[in-house]
Backbone as a printed PyTorch tensor [residue, N CA C, xyz], in Angstrom:
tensor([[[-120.4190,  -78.5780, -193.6720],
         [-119.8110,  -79.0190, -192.4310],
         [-120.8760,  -79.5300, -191.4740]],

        [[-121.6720,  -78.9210, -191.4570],
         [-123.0230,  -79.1640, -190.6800],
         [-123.6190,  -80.7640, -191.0960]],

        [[-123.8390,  -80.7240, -192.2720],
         [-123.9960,  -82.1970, -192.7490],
         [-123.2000,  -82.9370, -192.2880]],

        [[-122.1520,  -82.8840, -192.8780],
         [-120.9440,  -84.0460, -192.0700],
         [-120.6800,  -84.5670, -190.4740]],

        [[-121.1650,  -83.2820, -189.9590],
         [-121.0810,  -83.2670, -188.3510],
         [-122.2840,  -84.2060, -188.1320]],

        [[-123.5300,  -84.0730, -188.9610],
         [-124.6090,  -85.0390, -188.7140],
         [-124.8030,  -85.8650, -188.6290]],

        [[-124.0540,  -86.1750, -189.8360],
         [-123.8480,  -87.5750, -190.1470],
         [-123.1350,  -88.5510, -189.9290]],

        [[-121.9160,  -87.7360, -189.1270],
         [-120.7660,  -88.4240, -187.7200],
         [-122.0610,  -88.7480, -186.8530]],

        [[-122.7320,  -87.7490, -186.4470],
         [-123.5920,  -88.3160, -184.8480],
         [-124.2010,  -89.4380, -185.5190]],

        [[-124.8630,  -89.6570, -186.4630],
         [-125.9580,  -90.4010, -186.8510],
         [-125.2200,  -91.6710, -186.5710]],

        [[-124.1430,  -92.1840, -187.4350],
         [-123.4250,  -93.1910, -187.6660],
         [-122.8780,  -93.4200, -186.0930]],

        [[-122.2600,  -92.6710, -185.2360],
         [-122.2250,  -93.0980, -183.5450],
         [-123.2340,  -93.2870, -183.1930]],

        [[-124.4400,  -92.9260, -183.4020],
         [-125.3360,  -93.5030, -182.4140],
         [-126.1520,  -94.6070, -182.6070]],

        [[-125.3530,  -94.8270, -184.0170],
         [-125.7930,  -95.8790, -184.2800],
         [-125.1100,  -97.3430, -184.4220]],

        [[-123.9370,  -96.7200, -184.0870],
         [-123.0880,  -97.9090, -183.9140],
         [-123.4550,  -98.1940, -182.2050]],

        [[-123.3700,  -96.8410, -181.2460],
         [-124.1380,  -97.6850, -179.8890],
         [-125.1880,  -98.4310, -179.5790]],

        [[-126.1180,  -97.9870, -180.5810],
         [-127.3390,  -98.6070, -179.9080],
         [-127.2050, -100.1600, -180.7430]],

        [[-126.5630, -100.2830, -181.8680],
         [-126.3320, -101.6390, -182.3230],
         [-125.7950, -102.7930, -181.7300]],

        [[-124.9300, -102.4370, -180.1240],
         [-124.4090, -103.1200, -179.5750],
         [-124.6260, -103.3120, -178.4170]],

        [[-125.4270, -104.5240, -178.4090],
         [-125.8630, -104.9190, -176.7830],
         [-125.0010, -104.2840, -175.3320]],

        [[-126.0720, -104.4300, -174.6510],
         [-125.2120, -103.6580, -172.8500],
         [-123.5880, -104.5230, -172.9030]],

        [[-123.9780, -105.9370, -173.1040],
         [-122.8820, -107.0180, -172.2460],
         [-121.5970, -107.2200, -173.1300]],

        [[-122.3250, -106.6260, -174.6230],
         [-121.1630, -106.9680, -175.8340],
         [-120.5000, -105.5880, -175.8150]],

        [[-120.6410, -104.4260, -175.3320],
         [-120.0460, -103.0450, -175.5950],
         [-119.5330, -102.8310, -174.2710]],

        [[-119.7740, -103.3720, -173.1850],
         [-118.7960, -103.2600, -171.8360],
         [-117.6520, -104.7980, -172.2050]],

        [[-118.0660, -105.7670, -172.8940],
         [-117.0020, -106.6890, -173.0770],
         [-115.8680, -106.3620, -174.5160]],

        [[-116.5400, -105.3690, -175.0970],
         [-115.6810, -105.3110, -176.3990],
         [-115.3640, -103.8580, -176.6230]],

        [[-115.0380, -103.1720, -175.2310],
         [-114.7470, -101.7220, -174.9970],
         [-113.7930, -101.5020, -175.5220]],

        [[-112.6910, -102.1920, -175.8510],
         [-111.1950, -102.2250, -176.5110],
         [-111.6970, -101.7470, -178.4510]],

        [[-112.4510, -102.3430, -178.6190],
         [-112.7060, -102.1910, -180.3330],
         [-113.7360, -101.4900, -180.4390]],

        [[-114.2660, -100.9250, -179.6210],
         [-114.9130,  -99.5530, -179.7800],
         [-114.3550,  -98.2890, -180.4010]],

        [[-113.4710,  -97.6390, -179.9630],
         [-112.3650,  -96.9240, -180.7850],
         [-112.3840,  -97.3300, -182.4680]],

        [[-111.7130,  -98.3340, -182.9690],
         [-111.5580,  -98.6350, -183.9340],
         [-112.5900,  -98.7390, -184.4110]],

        [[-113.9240,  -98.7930, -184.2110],
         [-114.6650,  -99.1250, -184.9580],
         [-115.4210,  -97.8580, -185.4870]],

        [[-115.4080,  -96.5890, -184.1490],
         [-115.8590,  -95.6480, -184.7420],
         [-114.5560,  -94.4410, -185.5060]],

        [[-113.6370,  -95.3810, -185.4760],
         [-112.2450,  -94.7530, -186.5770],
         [-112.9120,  -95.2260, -187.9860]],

        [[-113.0200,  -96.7680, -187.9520],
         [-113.8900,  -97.0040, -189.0770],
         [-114.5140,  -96.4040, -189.8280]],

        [[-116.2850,  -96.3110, -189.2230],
         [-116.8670,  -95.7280, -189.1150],
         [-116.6560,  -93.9510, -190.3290]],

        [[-116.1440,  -93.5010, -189.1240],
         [-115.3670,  -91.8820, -189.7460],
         [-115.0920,  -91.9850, -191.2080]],

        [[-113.6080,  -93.3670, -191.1560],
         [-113.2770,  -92.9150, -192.4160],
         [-114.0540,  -93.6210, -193.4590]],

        [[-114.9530,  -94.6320, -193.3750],
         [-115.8340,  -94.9070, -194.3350],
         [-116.8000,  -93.9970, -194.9020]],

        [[-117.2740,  -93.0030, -193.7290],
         [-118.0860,  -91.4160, -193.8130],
         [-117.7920,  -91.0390, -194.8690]],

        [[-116.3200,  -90.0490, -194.3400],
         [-115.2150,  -89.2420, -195.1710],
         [-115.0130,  -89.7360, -196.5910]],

        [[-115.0490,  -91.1820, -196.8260],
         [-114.8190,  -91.8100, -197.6180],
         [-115.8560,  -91.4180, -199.0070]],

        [[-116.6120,  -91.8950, -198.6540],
         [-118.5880,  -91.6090, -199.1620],
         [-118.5370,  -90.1660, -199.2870]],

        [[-118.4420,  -89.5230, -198.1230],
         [-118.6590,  -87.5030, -198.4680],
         [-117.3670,  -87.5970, -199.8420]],

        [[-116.5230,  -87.8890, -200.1910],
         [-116.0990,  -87.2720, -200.4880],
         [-116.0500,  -88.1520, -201.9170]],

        [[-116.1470,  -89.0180, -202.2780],
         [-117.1870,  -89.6340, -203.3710],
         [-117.8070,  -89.0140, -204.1440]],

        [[-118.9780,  -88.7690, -202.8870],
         [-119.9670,  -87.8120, -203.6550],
         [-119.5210,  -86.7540, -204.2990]],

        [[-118.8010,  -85.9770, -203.2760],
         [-118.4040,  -84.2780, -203.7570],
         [-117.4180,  -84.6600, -205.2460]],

        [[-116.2890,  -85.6320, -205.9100],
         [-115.6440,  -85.6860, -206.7090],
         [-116.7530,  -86.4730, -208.0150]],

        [[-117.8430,  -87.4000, -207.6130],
         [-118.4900,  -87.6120, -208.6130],
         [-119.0760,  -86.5970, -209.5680]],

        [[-119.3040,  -87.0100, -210.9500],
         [-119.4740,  -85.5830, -211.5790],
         [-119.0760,  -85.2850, -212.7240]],

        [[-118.9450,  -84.7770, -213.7720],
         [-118.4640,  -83.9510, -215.0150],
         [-117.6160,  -82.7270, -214.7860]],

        [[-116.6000,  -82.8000, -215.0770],
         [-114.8530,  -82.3310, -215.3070],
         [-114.8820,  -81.7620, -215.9330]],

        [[-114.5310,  -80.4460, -216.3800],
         [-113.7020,  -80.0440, -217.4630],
         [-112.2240,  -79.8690, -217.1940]],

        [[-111.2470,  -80.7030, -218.3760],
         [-109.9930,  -80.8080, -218.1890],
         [-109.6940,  -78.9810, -218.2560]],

        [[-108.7190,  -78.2820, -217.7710],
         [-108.7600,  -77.1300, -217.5850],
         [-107.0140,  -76.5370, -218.4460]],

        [[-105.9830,  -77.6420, -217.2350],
         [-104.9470,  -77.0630, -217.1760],
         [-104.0990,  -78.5110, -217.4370]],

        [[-103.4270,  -78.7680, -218.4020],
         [-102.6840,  -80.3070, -218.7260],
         [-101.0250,  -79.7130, -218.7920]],

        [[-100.3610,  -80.2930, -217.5580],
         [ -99.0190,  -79.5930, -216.9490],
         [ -98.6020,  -78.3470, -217.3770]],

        [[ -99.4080,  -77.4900, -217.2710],
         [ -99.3110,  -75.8520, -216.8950],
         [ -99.8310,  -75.3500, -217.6090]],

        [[-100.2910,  -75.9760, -219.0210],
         [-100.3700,  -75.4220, -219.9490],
         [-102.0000,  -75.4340, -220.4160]],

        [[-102.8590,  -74.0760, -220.6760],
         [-104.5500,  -73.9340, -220.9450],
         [-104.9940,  -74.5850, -221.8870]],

        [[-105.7780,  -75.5720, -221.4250],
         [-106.1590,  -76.8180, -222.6400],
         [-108.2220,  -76.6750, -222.8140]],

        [[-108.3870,  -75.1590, -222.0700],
         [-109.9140,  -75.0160, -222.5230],
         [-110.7500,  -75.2740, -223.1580]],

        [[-109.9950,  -74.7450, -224.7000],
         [-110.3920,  -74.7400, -225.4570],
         [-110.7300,  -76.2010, -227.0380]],

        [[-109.5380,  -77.1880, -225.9900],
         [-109.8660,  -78.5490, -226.1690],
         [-111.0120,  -79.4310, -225.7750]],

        [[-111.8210,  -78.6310, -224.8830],
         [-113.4140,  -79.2470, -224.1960],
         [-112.9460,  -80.7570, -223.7120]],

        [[-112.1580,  -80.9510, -223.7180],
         [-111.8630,  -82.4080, -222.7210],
         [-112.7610,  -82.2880, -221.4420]],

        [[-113.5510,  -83.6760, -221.4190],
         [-114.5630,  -83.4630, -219.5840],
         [-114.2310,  -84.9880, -219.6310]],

        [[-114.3450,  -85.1950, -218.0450],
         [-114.1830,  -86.2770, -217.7150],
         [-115.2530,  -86.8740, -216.6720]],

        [[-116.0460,  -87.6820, -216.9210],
         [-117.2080,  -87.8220, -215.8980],
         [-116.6150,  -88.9130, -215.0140]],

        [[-117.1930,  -88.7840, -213.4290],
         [-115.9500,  -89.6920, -212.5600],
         [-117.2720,  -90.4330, -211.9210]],

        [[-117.0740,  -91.3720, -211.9390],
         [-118.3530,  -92.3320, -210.5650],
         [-117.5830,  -93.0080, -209.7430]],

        [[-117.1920,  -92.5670, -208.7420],
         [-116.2520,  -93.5040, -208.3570],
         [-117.3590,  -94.6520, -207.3910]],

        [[-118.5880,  -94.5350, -207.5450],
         [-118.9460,  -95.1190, -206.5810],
         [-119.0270,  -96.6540, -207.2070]],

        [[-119.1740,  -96.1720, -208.4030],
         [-119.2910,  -97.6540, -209.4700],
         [-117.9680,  -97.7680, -210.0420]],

        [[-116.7950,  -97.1470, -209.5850],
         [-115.3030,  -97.0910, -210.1800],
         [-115.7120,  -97.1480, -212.1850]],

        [[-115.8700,  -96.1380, -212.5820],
         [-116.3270,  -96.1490, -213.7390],
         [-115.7430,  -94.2440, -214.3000]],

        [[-115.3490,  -94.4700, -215.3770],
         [-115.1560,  -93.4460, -215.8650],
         [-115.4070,  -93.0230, -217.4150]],

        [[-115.6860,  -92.0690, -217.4720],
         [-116.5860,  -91.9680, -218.7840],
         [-116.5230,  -89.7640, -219.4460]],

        [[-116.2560,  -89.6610, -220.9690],
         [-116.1810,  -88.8070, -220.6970],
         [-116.1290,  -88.6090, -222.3680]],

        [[-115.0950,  -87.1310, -222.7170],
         [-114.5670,  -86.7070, -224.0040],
         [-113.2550,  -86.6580, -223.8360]],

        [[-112.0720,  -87.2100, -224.8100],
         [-110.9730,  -86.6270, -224.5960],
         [-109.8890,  -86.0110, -225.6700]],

        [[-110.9210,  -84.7480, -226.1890],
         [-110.5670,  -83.6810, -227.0470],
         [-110.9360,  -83.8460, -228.1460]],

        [[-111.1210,  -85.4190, -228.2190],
         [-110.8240,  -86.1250, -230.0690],
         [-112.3210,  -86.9890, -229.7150]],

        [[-112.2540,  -88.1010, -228.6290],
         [-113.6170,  -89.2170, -229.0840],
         [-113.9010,  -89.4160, -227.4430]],

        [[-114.9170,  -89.9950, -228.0000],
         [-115.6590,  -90.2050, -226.6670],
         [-114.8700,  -91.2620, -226.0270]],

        [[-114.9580,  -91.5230, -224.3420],
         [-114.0430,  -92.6660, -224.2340],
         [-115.2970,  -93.3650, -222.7650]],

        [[-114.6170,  -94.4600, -222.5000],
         [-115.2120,  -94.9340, -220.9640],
         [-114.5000,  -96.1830, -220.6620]],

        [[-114.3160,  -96.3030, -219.2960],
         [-113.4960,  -97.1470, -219.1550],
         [-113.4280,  -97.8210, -217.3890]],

        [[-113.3100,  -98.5880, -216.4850],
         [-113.3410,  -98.8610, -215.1090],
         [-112.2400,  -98.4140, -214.5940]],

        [[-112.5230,  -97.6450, -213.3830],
         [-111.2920,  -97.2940, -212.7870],
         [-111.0180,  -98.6130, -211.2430]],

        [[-110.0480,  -98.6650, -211.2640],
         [-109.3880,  -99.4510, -210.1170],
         [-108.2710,  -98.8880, -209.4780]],

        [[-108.8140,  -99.3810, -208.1430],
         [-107.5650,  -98.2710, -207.1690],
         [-106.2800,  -99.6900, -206.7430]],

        [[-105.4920,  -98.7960, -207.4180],
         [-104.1690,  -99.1930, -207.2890],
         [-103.7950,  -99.1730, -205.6480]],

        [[-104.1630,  -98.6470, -204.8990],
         [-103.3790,  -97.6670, -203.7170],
         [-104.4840,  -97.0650, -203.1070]],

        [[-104.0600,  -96.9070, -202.2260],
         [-105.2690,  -95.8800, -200.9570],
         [-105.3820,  -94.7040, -201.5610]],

        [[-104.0660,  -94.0770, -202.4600],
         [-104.3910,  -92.3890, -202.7820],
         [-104.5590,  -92.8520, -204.2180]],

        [[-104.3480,  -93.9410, -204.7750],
         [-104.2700,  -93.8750, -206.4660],
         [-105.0260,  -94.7910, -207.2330]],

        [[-105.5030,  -94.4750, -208.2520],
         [-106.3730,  -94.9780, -209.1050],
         [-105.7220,  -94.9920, -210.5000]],

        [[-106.1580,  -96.1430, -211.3780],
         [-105.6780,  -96.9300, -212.6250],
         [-107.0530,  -96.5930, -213.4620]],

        [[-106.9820,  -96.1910, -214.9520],
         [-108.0530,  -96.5380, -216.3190],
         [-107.9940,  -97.5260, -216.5100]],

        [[-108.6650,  -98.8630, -216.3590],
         [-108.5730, -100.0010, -217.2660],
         [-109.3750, -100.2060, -218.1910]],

        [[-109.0290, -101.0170, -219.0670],
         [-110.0110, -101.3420, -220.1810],
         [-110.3700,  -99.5650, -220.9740]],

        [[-109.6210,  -98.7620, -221.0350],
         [-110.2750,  -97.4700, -221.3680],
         [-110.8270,  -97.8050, -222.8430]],

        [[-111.9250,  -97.5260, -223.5540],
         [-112.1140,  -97.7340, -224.9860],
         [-112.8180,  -96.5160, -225.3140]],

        [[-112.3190,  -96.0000, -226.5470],
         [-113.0120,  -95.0570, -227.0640],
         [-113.3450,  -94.9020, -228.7230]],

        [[-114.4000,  -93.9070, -229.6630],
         [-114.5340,  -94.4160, -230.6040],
         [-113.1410,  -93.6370, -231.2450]],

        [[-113.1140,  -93.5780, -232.7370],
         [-112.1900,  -93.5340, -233.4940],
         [-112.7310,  -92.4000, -234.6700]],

        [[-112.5630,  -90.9850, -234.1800],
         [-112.2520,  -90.0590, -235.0590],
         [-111.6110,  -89.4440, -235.0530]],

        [[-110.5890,  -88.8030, -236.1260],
         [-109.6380,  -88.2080, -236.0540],
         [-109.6030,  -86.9660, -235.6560]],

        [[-108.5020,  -86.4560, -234.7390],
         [-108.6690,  -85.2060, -234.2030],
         [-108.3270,  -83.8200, -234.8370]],

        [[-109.3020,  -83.0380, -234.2420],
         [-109.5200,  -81.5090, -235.5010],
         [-108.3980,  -80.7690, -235.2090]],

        [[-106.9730,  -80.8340, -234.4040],
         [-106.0610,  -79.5090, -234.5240],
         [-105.0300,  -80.3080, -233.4730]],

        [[-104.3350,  -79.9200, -233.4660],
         [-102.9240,  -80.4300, -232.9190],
         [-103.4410,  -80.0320, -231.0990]],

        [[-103.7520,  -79.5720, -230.8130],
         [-104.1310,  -79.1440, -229.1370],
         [-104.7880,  -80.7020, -228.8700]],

        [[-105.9580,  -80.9070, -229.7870],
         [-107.0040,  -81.4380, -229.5080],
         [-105.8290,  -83.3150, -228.9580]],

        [[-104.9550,  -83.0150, -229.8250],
         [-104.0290,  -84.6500, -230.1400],
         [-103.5450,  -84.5100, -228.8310]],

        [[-102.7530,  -83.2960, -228.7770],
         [-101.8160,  -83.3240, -227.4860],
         [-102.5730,  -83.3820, -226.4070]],

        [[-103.8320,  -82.8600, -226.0130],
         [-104.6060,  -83.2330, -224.8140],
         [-104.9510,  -84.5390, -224.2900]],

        [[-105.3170,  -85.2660, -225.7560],
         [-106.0020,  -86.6890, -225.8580],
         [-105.1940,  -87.9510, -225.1300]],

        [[-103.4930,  -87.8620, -226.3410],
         [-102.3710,  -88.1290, -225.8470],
         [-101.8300,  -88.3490, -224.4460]],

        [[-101.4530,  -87.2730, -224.0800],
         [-101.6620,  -86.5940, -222.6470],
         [-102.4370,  -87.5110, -221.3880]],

        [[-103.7030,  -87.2170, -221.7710],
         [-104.6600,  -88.0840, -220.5920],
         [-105.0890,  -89.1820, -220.9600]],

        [[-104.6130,  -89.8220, -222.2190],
         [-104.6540,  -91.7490, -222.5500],
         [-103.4670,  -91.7180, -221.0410]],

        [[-102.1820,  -91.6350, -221.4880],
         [-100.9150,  -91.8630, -220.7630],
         [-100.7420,  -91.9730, -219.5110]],

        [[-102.0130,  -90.9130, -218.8820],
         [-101.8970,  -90.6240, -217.4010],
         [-102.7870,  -91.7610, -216.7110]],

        [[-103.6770,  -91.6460, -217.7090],
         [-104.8010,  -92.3960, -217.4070],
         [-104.1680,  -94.3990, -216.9470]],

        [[-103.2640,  -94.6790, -218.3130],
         [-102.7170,  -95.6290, -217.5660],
         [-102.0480,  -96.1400, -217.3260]],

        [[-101.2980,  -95.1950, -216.4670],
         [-100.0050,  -94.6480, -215.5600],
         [-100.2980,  -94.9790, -214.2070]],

        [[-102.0800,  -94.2800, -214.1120],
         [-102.8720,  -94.4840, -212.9460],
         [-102.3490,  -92.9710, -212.2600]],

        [[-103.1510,  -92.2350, -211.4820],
         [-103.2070,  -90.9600, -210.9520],
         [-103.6480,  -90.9420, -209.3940]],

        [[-103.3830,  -89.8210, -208.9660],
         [-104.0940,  -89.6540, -207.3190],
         [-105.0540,  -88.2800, -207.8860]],

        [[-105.5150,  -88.0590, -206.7560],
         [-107.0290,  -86.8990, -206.6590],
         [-106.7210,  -86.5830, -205.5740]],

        [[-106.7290,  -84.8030, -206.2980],
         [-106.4560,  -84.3460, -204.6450],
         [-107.4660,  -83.3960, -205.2810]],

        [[-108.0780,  -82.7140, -204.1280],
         [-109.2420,  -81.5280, -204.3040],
         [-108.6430,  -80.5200, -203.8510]],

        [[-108.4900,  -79.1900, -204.4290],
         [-107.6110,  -77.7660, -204.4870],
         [-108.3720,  -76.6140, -204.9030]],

        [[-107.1400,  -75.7310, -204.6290],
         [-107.6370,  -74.3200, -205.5340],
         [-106.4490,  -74.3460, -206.5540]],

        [[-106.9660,  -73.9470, -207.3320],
         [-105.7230,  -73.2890, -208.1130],
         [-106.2210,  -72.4080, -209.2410]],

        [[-104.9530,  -71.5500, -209.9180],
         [-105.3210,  -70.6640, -210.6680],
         [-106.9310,  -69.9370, -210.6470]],

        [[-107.1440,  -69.8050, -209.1470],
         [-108.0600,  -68.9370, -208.3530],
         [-109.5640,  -69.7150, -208.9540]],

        [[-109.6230,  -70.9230, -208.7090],
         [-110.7460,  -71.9360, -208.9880],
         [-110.5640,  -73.2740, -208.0960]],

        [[-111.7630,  -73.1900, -207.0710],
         [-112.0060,  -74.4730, -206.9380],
         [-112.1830,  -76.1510, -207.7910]],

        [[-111.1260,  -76.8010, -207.4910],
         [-111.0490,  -77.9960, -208.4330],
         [-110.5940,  -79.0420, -208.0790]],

        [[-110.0890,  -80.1980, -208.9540],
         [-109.1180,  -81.3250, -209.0030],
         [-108.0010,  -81.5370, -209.7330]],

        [[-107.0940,  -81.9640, -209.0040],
         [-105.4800,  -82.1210, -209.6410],
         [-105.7450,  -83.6800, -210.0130]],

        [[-105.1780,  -84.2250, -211.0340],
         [-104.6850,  -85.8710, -211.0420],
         [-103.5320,  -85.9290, -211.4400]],

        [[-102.7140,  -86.2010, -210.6620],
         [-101.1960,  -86.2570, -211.4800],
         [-100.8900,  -87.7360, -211.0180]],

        [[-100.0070,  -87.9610, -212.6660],
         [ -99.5920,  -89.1450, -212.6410],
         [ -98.1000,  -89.1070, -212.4500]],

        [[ -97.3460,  -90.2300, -212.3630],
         [ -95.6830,  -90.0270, -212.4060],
         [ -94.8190,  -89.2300, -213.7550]],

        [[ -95.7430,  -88.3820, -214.8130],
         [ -95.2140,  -88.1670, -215.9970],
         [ -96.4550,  -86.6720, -216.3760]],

        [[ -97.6850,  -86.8560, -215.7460],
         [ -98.5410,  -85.2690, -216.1110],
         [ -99.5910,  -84.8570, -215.1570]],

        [[ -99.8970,  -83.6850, -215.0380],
         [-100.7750,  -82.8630, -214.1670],
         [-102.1820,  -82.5200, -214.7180]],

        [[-102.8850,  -82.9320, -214.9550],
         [-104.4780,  -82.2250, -215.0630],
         [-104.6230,  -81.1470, -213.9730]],

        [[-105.3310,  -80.0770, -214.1960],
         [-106.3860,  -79.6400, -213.1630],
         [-107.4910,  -79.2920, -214.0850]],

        [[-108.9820,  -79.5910, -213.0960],
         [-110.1530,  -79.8160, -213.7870],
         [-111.1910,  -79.4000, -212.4380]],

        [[-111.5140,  -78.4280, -213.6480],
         [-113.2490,  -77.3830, -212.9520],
         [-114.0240,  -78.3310, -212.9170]],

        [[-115.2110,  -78.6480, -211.7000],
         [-116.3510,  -79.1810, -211.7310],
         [-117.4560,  -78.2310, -212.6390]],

        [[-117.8620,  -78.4570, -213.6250],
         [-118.6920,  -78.3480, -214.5940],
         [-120.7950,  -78.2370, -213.5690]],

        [[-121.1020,  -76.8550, -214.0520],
         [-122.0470,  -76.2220, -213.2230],
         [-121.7050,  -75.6090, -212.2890]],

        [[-120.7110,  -75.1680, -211.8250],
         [-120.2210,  -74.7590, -210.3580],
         [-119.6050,  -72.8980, -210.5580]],

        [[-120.0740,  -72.1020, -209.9320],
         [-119.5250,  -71.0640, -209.8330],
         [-117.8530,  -71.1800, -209.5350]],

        [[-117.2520,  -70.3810, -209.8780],
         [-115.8520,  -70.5270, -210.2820],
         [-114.6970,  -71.2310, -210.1020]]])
């Protein structure tokens, strides 16, 4: 929080001093908006960062898919996604559909066949969602800090990978 609070001042004071005496008493009206801007471009970036990262798929609509090792690595800064999904490796560009939602395009992955029926139904599962296109919301659940992606048809939730619980 402390960071973030910082990095609000930093970005105001730097949007004041960027703007001449005669242009910030004449353009007092878009001042507001700009440090609304501003904010949510912040927020935007903090929270980037905090979702960039390696996934483990956890929970695929209610049901414990652990032991399928599905991870999903997210960059959103390069809209890029890259990962395992139960069966083969995959990677693919993400594009935001929507202010809350994001699309897999182009997903490609290699081609080996999968070791046990979990491993299919997981794979299955998050091809579909994937491009269905999903939102990200950051949560708790089943007493773990994480991420939900649900699409119009399935639910992931997924542990950040290195992270105490």
């Amino acid at each position: 929080m402390l960071k973030r609070s910082l990095l609000v001042t930093l970005a105001l004071t730097a949007l004041v001093w960027s703007e001449s005496s005669e242009s910030y008493f004449t353009n007092i009206s878009s001042f507001p908006s700009k440090i609304a801007q501003t904010v949510k471009d912040l927020n935007r970036t903090l929270l980037q960062n905090k979702l960039n990262g390696n996934w483990h798929v956890r929970v695929i609509d209610g049901k414990d898919v652990r032991q399928a090792r599905a991870i999903l690595d997210l960059d959103l800064d390069e809209m890029k996604l890259s990962g395992f999904d139960a069966c083969n490796r995959m990677e693919g560009r993400l594009i935001r559909k929507s202010e809350e939602s994001i699309l897999a395009q182009e997903l490609s992955t290699t081609y080996m066949a999968c070791r046990e029926s979990i491993h299919m139904w997981v794979r299955g599962r998050l091809h579909q969602m994937m491009k269905e296109g999903f939102t990200i919301k950051e949560e708790e659940k089943y007493g773990i800090r994480g991420l939900t992606l649900k699409s119009p048809t399935h639910e992931l939730f997924l542990k950040k990978m290195g992270e105490e619980n």
